[in-house]
Amino acid sequence: MKTKLILIILFLSFATISFSQKYTLSGYIKDADTKEELQGASIIVKDKALGASANNYGFYSLSLSAGKYEIVVSFLGYKNKNITIDLNKNITLNFEMEMDAVMASEVEITADRDKNIEDSRMSVTRIPIETVKTLPAFMGEADIMKTIQLLPGIQAAGEGNSGFYVRGGGPDQNLILLDEATIYNASHLLGFFSVFNTDAIRDMEIYKGGMPAQYGGRISSVLDMSMKNGNMKKFEAEGGIGTISSRLTVQGPIIKDKASFLVSARRTYIDLLIKPFVKKESLLRSSGYYFYDLNLKLNYKFSEKDRLYISGYYGKDVFNFKANVAGFEMGIPWGNAMINVRYNRLISSKFFSNTTFVFSDYKFQTSVKLKSDGNIGTGLEFIQDSGIRDLNGKQDFTWIPSPKHTVKFGLNYTYHIFSPNSVSASLGEMNLTSDNKKHQFAHEGAIYIGDDYKINERITLYGGLRFAIFSQRGPFTRYIKDENYLTTIDSIVYDKHKSVANYYALEPRASLKINLWKSASFKASFMQNKQFIHLASLSASTLPTDLWVPCSDIVKPQIGRQYAIGLFQNFLDDKIETSIEAYYKKLYNLIEYADGAMPGDEITKDNADNYFIFGDGYSYGLEFFIKKRAGRFTGWIGYTLSWTNRTFQDINNGEEFPAKYDRRHDISVTGTYTISEKWSVSAIFVYATGNVTTLPIARYMVDGELTSEYGKRNSFRMDAYHRLDLSATWTITTKKKWESSLNFSIYNVYNRKNPYFIYFYNEGNVSNGNFETKAKQVSLFPILPSITWNFKF
């Protein structure tokens, strides 16, 4: 029924498109200094309810009847541009916007200020990168992922962790895109830092619901980030030296106004700093951990209608441990790599095309070497690999036939290569395993169409439909276990290209916006998604050891269905934004490892998904948001009241239980105050209901051994989490060719010992009658001051 409704919406919207003779004003909206396209910039006809927004590449198109119009172009943080045009033919007009140096002066932002009211989308937030940089940062590292955790409906995976949960969904249910390429592991240092260098990022948006049809493959959210293109006017460099890492970004023209580049690099150096202070005989001397990442971007403008972008990312974490006396060596490297080629073509003033090819690769490896006879390499060597590699191509079109319609359609194909838990071993020169690592292969494709239809001045309707297909193919061997899952009793061998499992999905999307009065609107949305690849985790938070696995003959697609309504109201001439959103999300075919599971591999003649169990879940809640967007003081308050529950037949005796990220209350408060041109201060306060966990409820002796009896799944809730962070930024110099500043941050100002996990230990002796079991809470981070020097020239 819902699918039929979406089809009717699409049909009616197309049927109303007027093909009468009109003229089109089109072009690009850019930054005047750098030539960066301004995604989401607004262009409106003054005193008329007509306008358009620039797409991801800064392109806009506005079709109007012949006549004279006063046009206003605006973008947050930039001065408005006003121009009068006599539209008696198709006109191409590019706008170059100048930054407003005095954000605190409360300048009027005519078209951009009420975007949260007028936009038909709901549950979507764009955070300026400059806002990310001004907030207090963990260890001085400005972090996009930690900033979005401050929004209502988005929760942190744990203390200091960059992983996130959206409206009760799991961490694998978030689609994370960098220049349209999927990033599978978005964290460094086991989740404490994200892989995204803020100096290289131009724009970011997160969808908590109401996903447009062009997005698919995940059932909870989309985090869509765009890298800077590189300054086409002049050479620039910016960076910072912080407590644990340093970064440097260089950009500039290759051919002025025609081609540009960007290179951005970051590395931690704690491992280098501590070695001179470590004794030679210490294990720390030959051990270490560090991470680094590198962003690259090239773009070339063939003409005003044709443009080529090439993006690249490579990031890696490296942990190594050596015990030379014992002849033991271990290395754990993991990381992402991505290269992306995009070609933009402006087919006409109303028709925009983008062709994309992406290669992405995520790898995790554990290697162990045990030497014999004094030589590493003559003993035992063990290597475990896992990862996922994608080859992706897609074609996207935007058609803007009139100011009332923005139609997007396209197709997408991805070839997945999975490496789930591949193991190899050798003893001296003897190879104990086959050289052929076993992979799993799958094809995923989709076509989509969506139309944002402005019915009249008060009502805008979006209807979208996405059809997706997924096919796992051989070579593949299915190992069949006995009823106790202890022994492999049979196998099914699928030859190369032979079908293992096929799945299809019809995914309707819809949203509605109704203006109630000048500064208020009501919105509603519905989305249904299917997810064909899954993250299998043995831990409570996302770790690089987690396995990406495809749908198979055992694993069915996860299904997400979300309904949301919201009221949006602005006050004080749009300087203050407020919203209330209510949502209900139903999830099907969720996966977990069975209790006590140890994932198998080809050596043990097993499949990891033999140990999965399946269940359903739901989440519902209310989100409150208030934001001050202009003036010397800016910031927001977000509050979420929510419930998240799961039901698995093989867990908790089939009874419903709270998910590990179920939190009743979640509050975030942020604020930034500009004292003067030299000084600004910021603060963050967060409070969250404690995480749930499963603990023993009794311990007793059985045949001389201590046995624990556990309570119901996630039946114990730890103490609440709360924390205050402060920062101050001193702008040392602001000369035209040189800028520098010092940022002072304090994480966890009042030294709150927030619970990370709880463990039990024993004291005394049973025979003496003084045996006692005690619980101990482990906390991670005390008060942590940091200082970072930032520069730009």
Short mmCIF file of C-alpha atoms in Angstrom, two decimals, residues 415 438-443 471-478 491-501:
data_model
loop_
_atom_site.label_atom_id
_atom_site.label_comp_id
_atom_site.label_asym_id
_atom_site.label_seq_id
_atom_site.Cartn_x
_atom_site.Cartn_y
_atom_site.Cartn_z
CA TYR A 415 31.01 -5.27 -6.75
CA LYS A 438 39.13 -17.49 0.50
CA HIS A 439 36.93 -14.53 -0.39
CA GLN A 440 33.22 -13.98 -0.74
CA PHE A 441 31.80 -12.12 -3.73
CA ALA A 442 28.60 -10.17 -4.21
CA HIS A 443 26.93 -7.82 -6.67
CA SER A 471 23.39 -11.36 -5.27
CA GLN A 472 26.06 -13.40 -3.51
CA ARG A 473 28.06 -15.47 -6.01
CA GLY A 474 30.58 -18.30 -5.89
CA PRO A 475 33.15 -19.57 -5.47
CA PHE A 476 31.88 -20.27 -1.98
CA THR A 477 31.68 -23.24 0.36
CA ARG A 478 28.86 -23.56 2.85
CA SER A 491 29.41 -28.93 2.84
CA ILE A 492 27.90 -27.38 -0.28
CA VAL A 493 30.33 -26.07 -2.90
CA TYR A 494 29.27 -23.22 -5.20
CA ASP A 495 31.41 -22.82 -8.31
CA LYS A 496 32.60 -19.49 -9.70
CA HIS A 497 29.71 -17.13 -10.60
CA LYS A 498 27.12 -19.61 -9.32
CA SER A 499 24.31 -17.98 -7.36
CA VAL A 500 24.42 -18.50 -3.59
CA ALA A 501 21.61 -16.16 -2.59
#
